[in-house]
PDB file of C-alpha atoms in Angstrom:
ATOM      1  CA  UNK A  24      -0.076  -0.034   0.093  1.00  0.00           C
ATOM      2  CA  UNK A  25       1.149   3.655  -0.731  1.00  0.00           C
ATOM      3  CA  UNK A  26       2.039   5.571   2.413  1.00  0.00           C
ATOM      4  CA  UNK A  27       3.016   9.023   2.646  1.00  0.00           C
ATOM      5  CA  UNK A  28       3.868  10.622   5.822  1.00  0.00           C
ATOM      6  CA  UNK A  29       4.534  14.049   6.276  1.00  0.00           C
ATOM      7  CA  UNK A  30       6.408  15.601   9.407  1.00  0.00           C
ATOM      8  CA  UNK A  31       8.019  19.308  10.170  1.00  0.00           C
ATOM      9  CA  UNK A  32       4.964  21.249  10.807  1.00  0.00           C
ATOM     10  CA  UNK A  33       5.223  23.805  13.613  1.00  0.00           C
ATOM     11  CA  UNK A  34       4.278  27.150  15.053  1.00  0.00           C
ATOM     12  CA  UNK A  35       6.558  29.690  13.807  1.00  0.00           C
ATOM     13  CA  UNK A  36       7.000  33.405  13.707  1.00  0.00           C
ATOM     14  CA  UNK A  37       6.548  35.519  10.326  1.00  0.00           C
ATOM     15  CA  UNK A  38       9.944  35.717   8.519  1.00  0.00           C
ATOM     16  CA  UNK A  39      11.332  32.454  10.029  1.00  0.00           C
ATOM     17  CA  UNK A  40      12.048  29.125   8.053  1.00  0.00           C
ATOM     18  CA  UNK A  41      10.728  25.714   8.289  1.00  0.00           C
ATOM     19  CA  UNK A  42      11.401  22.460   6.581  1.00  0.00           C
ATOM     20  CA  UNK A  43       8.990  19.921   5.837  1.00  0.00           C
ATOM     21  CA  UNK A  44       9.510  16.420   4.797  1.00  0.00           C
ATOM     22  CA  UNK A  45       7.431  13.521   3.541  1.00  0.00           C
ATOM     23  CA  UNK A  46       8.574   9.766   3.568  1.00  0.00           C
ATOM     24  CA  UNK A  47       7.049   7.536   0.861  1.00  0.00           C
ATOM     25  CA  UNK A  48       6.689   3.783   0.820  1.00  0.00           C
ATOM     26  CA  UNK A  49       4.792   1.299  -1.096  1.00  0.00           C
ATOM     27  CA  UNK A  50       5.558   2.342  -4.735  1.00  0.00           C
ATOM     28  CA  UNK A  51       8.510   3.206  -7.037  1.00  0.00           C
ATOM     29  CA  UNK A  52       9.135   6.805  -5.555  1.00  0.00           C
ATOM     30  CA  UNK A  53      11.641   7.922  -8.180  1.00  0.00           C
ATOM     31  CA  UNK A  54       9.212   7.026 -11.028  1.00  0.00           C
ATOM     32  CA  UNK A  55       6.448   9.607 -10.052  1.00  0.00           C
ATOM     33  CA  UNK A  56       6.303  13.450  -9.843  1.00  0.00           C
ATOM     34  CA  UNK A  57       5.511  14.623  -6.396  1.00  0.00           C
ATOM     35  CA  UNK A  58       3.735  17.774  -5.063  1.00  0.00           C
ATOM     36  CA  UNK A  59       3.193  19.841  -2.103  1.00  0.00           C
ATOM     37  CA  UNK A  60      -0.625  21.147  -1.606  1.00  0.00           C
ATOM     38  CA  UNK A  61      -1.988  23.102   1.169  1.00  0.00           C
ATOM     39  CA  UNK A  62      -5.345  23.633   2.613  1.00  0.00           C
ATOM     40  CA  UNK A  63      -6.096  26.726   5.082  1.00  0.00           C
ATOM     41  CA  UNK A  64      -8.696  25.493   7.612  1.00  0.00           C
ATOM     42  CA  UNK A  65     -12.178  25.631   6.311  1.00  0.00           C
ATOM     43  CA  UNK A  66     -10.929  26.789   2.958  1.00  0.00           C
ATOM     44  CA  UNK A  67     -10.099  25.193  -0.574  1.00  0.00           C
ATOM     45  CA  UNK A  68      -6.963  23.449  -1.828  1.00  0.00           C
ATOM     46  CA  UNK A  69      -3.913  25.341  -3.168  1.00  0.00           C
ATOM     47  CA  UNK A  70      -1.088  23.549  -5.124  1.00  0.00           C
ATOM     48  CA  UNK A  71       2.367  24.791  -3.584  1.00  0.00           C
ATOM     49  CA  UNK A  72       4.892  23.270  -5.681  1.00  0.00           C
ATOM     50  CA  UNK A  73       5.797  20.027  -7.845  1.00  0.00           C
ATOM     51  CA  UNK A  74       8.756  18.100  -8.821  1.00  0.00           C
ATOM     52  CA  UNK A  75       9.318  15.533 -11.425  1.00  0.00           C
ATOM     53  CA  UNK A  76      10.797  12.042 -10.772  1.00  0.00           C
ATOM     54  CA  UNK A  77      14.397  13.125 -11.735  1.00  0.00           C
ATOM     55  CA  UNK A  78      14.113  16.705 -10.230  1.00  0.00           C
ATOM     56  CA  UNK A  79      14.693  18.097 -13.671  1.00  0.00           C
ATOM     57  CA  UNK A  80      11.068  19.596 -13.787  1.00  0.00           C
ATOM     58  CA  UNK A  81      10.260  21.799 -10.967  1.00  0.00           C
ATOM     59  CA  UNK A  82       7.282  24.312 -10.489  1.00  0.00           C
ATOM     60  CA  UNK A  83       5.860  26.733  -7.844  1.00  0.00           C
ATOM     61  CA  UNK A  84       2.721  28.667  -7.263  1.00  0.00           C
ATOM     62  CA  UNK A  85       3.213  32.301  -7.781  1.00  0.00           C
ATOM     63  CA  UNK A  86       2.344  32.844  -4.031  1.00  0.00           C
ATOM     64  CA  UNK A  87       5.451  31.110  -2.909  1.00  0.00           C
ATOM     65  CA  UNK A  88       7.971  31.628  -5.705  1.00  0.00           C
ATOM     66  CA  UNK A  89      11.344  32.780  -4.408  1.00  0.00           C
ATOM     67  CA  UNK A  90      10.584  31.888  -0.723  1.00  0.00           C
ATOM     68  CA  UNK A  91       9.938  28.109  -0.851  1.00  0.00           C
ATOM     69  CA  UNK A  92      11.887  25.220  -2.415  1.00  0.00           C
ATOM     70  CA  UNK A  93      10.885  21.945  -3.125  1.00  0.00           C
ATOM     71  CA  UNK A  94      13.485  18.970  -3.437  1.00  0.00           C
ATOM     72  CA  UNK A  95      13.612  15.045  -3.403  1.00  0.00           C
ATOM     73  CA  UNK A  96      15.991  12.344  -2.429  1.00  0.00           C
ATOM     74  CA  UNK A  97      15.024   9.346  -4.374  1.00  0.00           C
ATOM     75  CA  UNK A  98      17.607   7.129  -2.535  1.00  0.00           C
ATOM     76  CA  UNK A  99      15.805   7.966   0.634  1.00  0.00           C
ATOM     77  CA  UNK A 100      12.124   7.889  -0.753  1.00  0.00           C
ATOM     78  CA  UNK A 101      11.602  11.237   0.593  1.00  0.00           C
ATOM     79  CA  UNK A 102      10.349  14.691  -0.364  1.00  0.00           C
ATOM     80  CA  UNK A 103      11.027  17.948   1.067  1.00  0.00           C
ATOM     81  CA  UNK A 104       9.798  21.506   1.244  1.00  0.00           C
ATOM     82  CA  UNK A 105      11.988  24.345   2.564  1.00  0.00           C
ATOM     83  CA  UNK A 106      10.089  27.307   3.349  1.00  0.00           C
ATOM     84  CA  UNK A 107      11.640  30.560   4.094  1.00  0.00           C
ATOM     85  CA  UNK A 108      10.526  34.176   4.687  1.00  0.00           C
ATOM     86  CA  UNK A 109       7.205  32.611   6.263  1.00  0.00           C
ATOM     87  CA  UNK A 110       4.087  34.860   6.242  1.00  0.00           C
ATOM     88  CA  UNK A 111       0.886  34.512   8.117  1.00  0.00           C
ATOM     89  CA  UNK A 112      -0.909  33.631   5.035  1.00  0.00           C
ATOM     90  CA  UNK A 113       1.121  30.603   4.786  1.00  0.00           C
ATOM     91  CA  UNK A 114      -0.685  29.215   7.716  1.00  0.00           C
ATOM     92  CA  UNK A 115      -2.140  25.837   6.396  1.00  0.00           C
ATOM     93  CA  UNK A 116      -2.269  22.151   6.570  1.00  0.00           C
ATOM     94  CA  UNK A 117       0.374  20.890   4.228  1.00  0.00           C
ATOM     95  CA  UNK A 118      -0.066  17.667   2.018  1.00  0.00           C
ATOM     96  CA  UNK A 119       2.391  15.710   0.238  1.00  0.00           C
ATOM     97  CA  UNK A 120       0.947  14.077  -2.829  1.00  0.00           C
ATOM     98  CA  UNK A 121       2.083  11.556  -5.407  1.00  0.00           C
ATOM     99  CA  UNK A 122       1.066  11.577  -8.993  1.00  0.00           C
ATOM    100  CA  UNK A 123      -0.793   8.688 -10.664  1.00  0.00           C
ATOM    101  CA  UNK A 124       1.419   8.151 -13.409  1.00  0.00           C
ATOM    102  CA  UNK A 125       5.049   9.111 -14.274  1.00  0.00           C
ATOM    103  CA  UNK A 126       4.119  12.558 -15.715  1.00  0.00           C
ATOM    104  CA  UNK A 127       1.238  14.972 -16.300  1.00  0.00           C
ATOM    105  CA  UNK A 128      -1.286  13.189 -14.155  1.00  0.00           C
ATOM    106  CA  UNK A 129      -3.392  13.981 -11.100  1.00  0.00           C
ATOM    107  CA  UNK A 130      -2.120  13.301  -7.584  1.00  0.00           C
ATOM    108  CA  UNK A 131      -3.746   9.885  -6.573  1.00  0.00           C
ATOM    109  CA  UNK A 132      -2.334   9.399  -3.125  1.00  0.00           C
ATOM    110  CA  UNK A 133      -2.068  11.969  -0.438  1.00  0.00           C
ATOM    111  CA  UNK A 134      -0.529  11.974   3.147  1.00  0.00           C
ATOM    112  CA  UNK A 135      -2.819  13.023   6.154  1.00  0.00           C
ATOM    113  CA  UNK A 136      -0.805  16.493   6.284  1.00  0.00           C
ATOM    114  CA  UNK A 137       1.282  18.475   8.600  1.00  0.00           C
ATOM    115  CA  UNK A 138       0.037  21.746  10.063  1.00  0.00           C
ATOM    116  CA  UNK A 139       2.016  24.916   9.804  1.00  0.00           C
ATOM    117  CA  UNK A 140       0.963  27.793  11.888  1.00  0.00           C
ATOM    118  CA  UNK A 141       2.652  31.311  11.071  1.00  0.00           C
ATOM    119  CA  UNK A 142       2.073  33.893  13.808  1.00  0.00           C
ATOM    120  CA  UNK A 143       3.801  36.046  16.155  1.00  0.00           C
TER     121      UNK A 143
ATOM    122  CA  UNK B  13      -2.348  30.375 -14.405  1.00  0.00           C
ATOM    123  CA  UNK B  14      -5.290  28.257 -15.472  1.00  0.00           C
ATOM    124  CA  UNK B  15      -8.324  29.387 -13.494  1.00  0.00           C
ATOM    125  CA  UNK B  16     -10.920  26.852 -12.590  1.00  0.00           C
ATOM    126  CA  UNK B  17     -14.484  27.953 -11.709  1.00  0.00           C
ATOM    127  CA  UNK B  18     -16.976  25.438  -9.911  1.00  0.00           C
ATOM    128  CA  UNK B  19     -20.813  25.896  -9.940  1.00  0.00           C
ATOM    129  CA  UNK B  20     -22.920  25.556  -7.885  1.00  0.00           C
ATOM    130  CA  UNK B  21     -20.899  26.702  -4.843  1.00  0.00           C
ATOM    131  CA  UNK B  22     -23.440  24.705  -2.838  1.00  0.00           C
ATOM    132  CA  UNK B  23     -25.894  21.932  -4.118  1.00  0.00           C
ATOM    133  CA  UNK B  24     -28.723  20.726  -1.814  1.00  0.00           C
ATOM    134  CA  UNK B  25     -30.326  17.244  -2.716  1.00  0.00           C
ATOM    135  CA  UNK B  26     -31.600  14.131  -1.090  1.00  0.00           C
ATOM    136  CA  UNK B  27     -30.411  10.640  -1.259  1.00  0.00           C
ATOM    137  CA  UNK B  28     -31.327   8.769  -4.562  1.00  0.00           C
ATOM    138  CA  UNK B  29     -31.251  11.966  -6.653  1.00  0.00           C
ATOM    139  CA  UNK B  30     -28.986  12.713  -9.306  1.00  0.00           C
ATOM    140  CA  UNK B  31     -26.187  15.143  -8.634  1.00  0.00           C
ATOM    141  CA  UNK B  32     -24.609  17.409 -11.540  1.00  0.00           C
ATOM    142  CA  UNK B  33     -21.482  19.406 -10.682  1.00  0.00           C
ATOM    143  CA  UNK B  34     -19.683  21.650 -13.173  1.00  0.00           C
ATOM    144  CA  UNK B  35     -16.247  22.880 -13.676  1.00  0.00           C
ATOM    145  CA  UNK B  36     -15.288  25.564 -16.186  1.00  0.00           C
ATOM    146  CA  UNK B  37     -11.505  26.279 -17.166  1.00  0.00           C
ATOM    147  CA  UNK B  38      -9.956  29.447 -18.354  1.00  0.00           C
ATOM    148  CA  UNK B  39      -8.370  27.669 -21.284  1.00  0.00           C
ATOM    149  CA  UNK B  40      -8.440  24.333 -22.831  1.00  0.00           C
ATOM    150  CA  UNK B  41      -6.766  21.675 -20.909  1.00  0.00           C
ATOM    151  CA  UNK B  42      -6.744  18.600 -23.196  1.00  0.00           C
ATOM    152  CA  UNK B  43      -8.911  16.674 -20.949  1.00  0.00           C
ATOM    153  CA  UNK B  44      -6.428  16.817 -18.112  1.00  0.00           C
ATOM    154  CA  UNK B  45      -9.054  17.371 -15.737  1.00  0.00           C
ATOM    155  CA  UNK B  46      -9.675  15.292 -12.493  1.00  0.00           C
ATOM    156  CA  UNK B  47     -12.243  15.329  -9.820  1.00  0.00           C
ATOM    157  CA  UNK B  48     -11.856  14.870  -5.924  1.00  0.00           C
ATOM    158  CA  UNK B  49     -14.030  14.231  -3.081  1.00  0.00           C
ATOM    159  CA  UNK B  50     -13.188  15.435   0.513  1.00  0.00           C
ATOM    160  CA  UNK B  51     -14.816  14.704   3.773  1.00  0.00           C
ATOM    161  CA  UNK B  52     -14.209  16.568   7.147  1.00  0.00           C
ATOM    162  CA  UNK B  53     -10.891  15.719   8.424  1.00  0.00           C
ATOM    163  CA  UNK B  54      -9.686  13.625   5.626  1.00  0.00           C
ATOM    164  CA  UNK B  55      -7.305  14.195   2.586  1.00  0.00           C
ATOM    165  CA  UNK B  56      -9.042  14.465  -0.728  1.00  0.00           C
ATOM    166  CA  UNK B  57      -9.880  11.169  -2.491  1.00  0.00           C
ATOM    167  CA  UNK B  58      -9.341  10.918  -6.252  1.00  0.00           C
ATOM    168  CA  UNK B  59     -12.658  10.171  -8.103  1.00  0.00           C
ATOM    169  CA  UNK B  60     -12.237  10.715 -11.783  1.00  0.00           C
ATOM    170  CA  UNK B  61      -8.932  11.500 -13.870  1.00  0.00           C
ATOM    171  CA  UNK B  62      -8.407  12.401 -17.816  1.00  0.00           C
ATOM    172  CA  UNK B  63     -11.979  13.870 -17.676  1.00  0.00           C
ATOM    173  CA  UNK B  64     -13.729  10.364 -17.639  1.00  0.00           C
ATOM    174  CA  UNK B  65     -11.878   7.470 -16.060  1.00  0.00           C
ATOM    175  CA  UNK B  66     -12.759   6.408 -12.591  1.00  0.00           C
ATOM    176  CA  UNK B  67      -9.986   5.992 -10.318  1.00  0.00           C
ATOM    177  CA  UNK B  68      -9.328   2.603  -8.444  1.00  0.00           C
ATOM    178  CA  UNK B  69     -12.361   1.648  -6.337  1.00  0.00           C
ATOM    179  CA  UNK B  70     -14.598   4.192  -7.148  1.00  0.00           C
ATOM    180  CA  UNK B  71     -18.248   3.115  -7.614  1.00  0.00           C
ATOM    181  CA  UNK B  72     -19.935   3.195 -11.102  1.00  0.00           C
ATOM    182  CA  UNK B  73     -22.361   5.992 -10.027  1.00  0.00           C
ATOM    183  CA  UNK B  74     -19.514   8.483 -10.304  1.00  0.00           C
ATOM    184  CA  UNK B  75     -18.858   9.544 -13.929  1.00  0.00           C
ATOM    185  CA  UNK B  76     -17.277  12.383 -15.536  1.00  0.00           C
ATOM    186  CA  UNK B  77     -17.661  14.050 -18.932  1.00  0.00           C
ATOM    187  CA  UNK B  78     -16.669  17.205 -20.944  1.00  0.00           C
ATOM    188  CA  UNK B  79     -14.170  18.660 -23.282  1.00  0.00           C
ATOM    189  CA  UNK B  80     -12.597  21.953 -24.246  1.00  0.00           C
ATOM    190  CA  UNK B  81     -13.209  24.146 -21.160  1.00  0.00           C
ATOM    191  CA  UNK B  82     -16.455  22.574 -19.771  1.00  0.00           C
ATOM    192  CA  UNK B  83     -16.424  19.552 -17.519  1.00  0.00           C
ATOM    193  CA  UNK B  84     -19.093  17.604 -15.455  1.00  0.00           C
ATOM    194  CA  UNK B  85     -19.108  15.215 -12.461  1.00  0.00           C
ATOM    195  CA  UNK B  86     -22.270  13.290 -12.271  1.00  0.00           C
ATOM    196  CA  UNK B  87     -23.413  11.216  -9.437  1.00  0.00           C
ATOM    197  CA  UNK B  88     -26.191   8.950 -10.697  1.00  0.00           C
ATOM    198  CA  UNK B  89     -27.969   8.260  -7.488  1.00  0.00           C
ATOM    199  CA  UNK B  90     -26.690   9.936  -4.267  1.00  0.00           C
ATOM    200  CA  UNK B  91     -25.738   7.622  -1.476  1.00  0.00           C
ATOM    201  CA  UNK B  92     -25.615   9.064   2.166  1.00  0.00           C
ATOM    202  CA  UNK B  93     -21.617   8.717   1.935  1.00  0.00           C
ATOM    203  CA  UNK B  94     -21.588  10.937  -1.102  1.00  0.00           C
ATOM    204  CA  UNK B  95     -22.424  14.275   0.811  1.00  0.00           C
ATOM    205  CA  UNK B  96     -19.107  15.998   0.876  1.00  0.00           C
ATOM    206  CA  UNK B  97     -17.099  18.837  -0.775  1.00  0.00           C
ATOM    207  CA  UNK B  98     -15.983  18.147  -4.476  1.00  0.00           C
ATOM    208  CA  UNK B  99     -12.967  19.932  -6.131  1.00  0.00           C
ATOM    209  CA  UNK B 100     -12.019  19.699 -10.010  1.00  0.00           C
ATOM    210  CA  UNK B 101      -8.424  20.170 -10.739  1.00  0.00           C
ATOM    211  CA  UNK B 102      -6.366  20.613 -14.104  1.00  0.00           C
ATOM    212  CA  UNK B 103      -2.907  19.047 -14.667  1.00  0.00           C
ATOM    213  CA  UNK B 104      -2.365  20.706 -18.172  1.00  0.00           C
ATOM    214  CA  UNK B 105       0.117  23.114 -16.569  1.00  0.00           C
ATOM    215  CA  UNK B 106       1.100  22.080 -13.237  1.00  0.00           C
ATOM    216  CA  UNK B 107      -2.002  22.028 -10.896  1.00  0.00           C
ATOM    217  CA  UNK B 108      -4.738  24.321  -9.964  1.00  0.00           C
ATOM    218  CA  UNK B 109      -7.982  23.651  -8.162  1.00  0.00           C
ATOM    219  CA  UNK B 110     -11.437  24.826  -8.492  1.00  0.00           C
ATOM    220  CA  UNK B 111     -12.895  26.506  -5.406  1.00  0.00           C
ATOM    221  CA  UNK B 112     -15.083  23.389  -4.417  1.00  0.00           C
ATOM    222  CA  UNK B 113     -18.813  22.555  -4.456  1.00  0.00           C
ATOM    223  CA  UNK B 114     -20.269  21.531  -1.227  1.00  0.00           C
ATOM    224  CA  UNK B 115     -22.744  18.778  -1.767  1.00  0.00           C
ATOM    225  CA  UNK B 116     -25.274  18.849   1.314  1.00  0.00           C
ATOM    226  CA  UNK B 117     -28.359  16.816   2.316  1.00  0.00           C
ATOM    227  CA  UNK B 118     -31.545  18.552   1.652  1.00  0.00           C
TER     228      UNK B 118
END
């Protein structure tokens, strides 16, 4: 069974940094693009960043471009999100998600999320 | 950025009725549209991908259709467990989501 387990969420002050991790198991991790998607409590879903299986293709939402960095370590079956210059509007539940196929397909498996709260 | 607009925002129906949810995209997305169901406290669940393909384990009462910029999710006969929030999502250029349709019991 596919498992995605996020960690690293915390309460942080505006302007500080945080690194999220996602440990994957149950599938060929390096063969699938991965994404970070966030959800504000009671609100909708917002894609944050995505990365191809070989890390060649990387994309970011405009709202986080220049502040967040997505990366992966296929040898460790792990996905990361380095979040710098955090803002109050970055407060959300952050999901790690795996794509259905090896490219250009929707996420079909999601973790349970890790909560990031940005507040002074 | 490709913008997705879902309608209606809220749909009130009774079990056994047919539900029709709409999603319009700001540009053509080559049928790279998916639908998700989300219940409180849970991660989204993939229902439909590539406009009309049901994901693994999804009941046949869920179906998707559409082309160009207009897409539809249909639930043929609502079961009690179908009342939830539904999101459409495009994968033509990275990912964007619609704002969601809340399907509530009438």
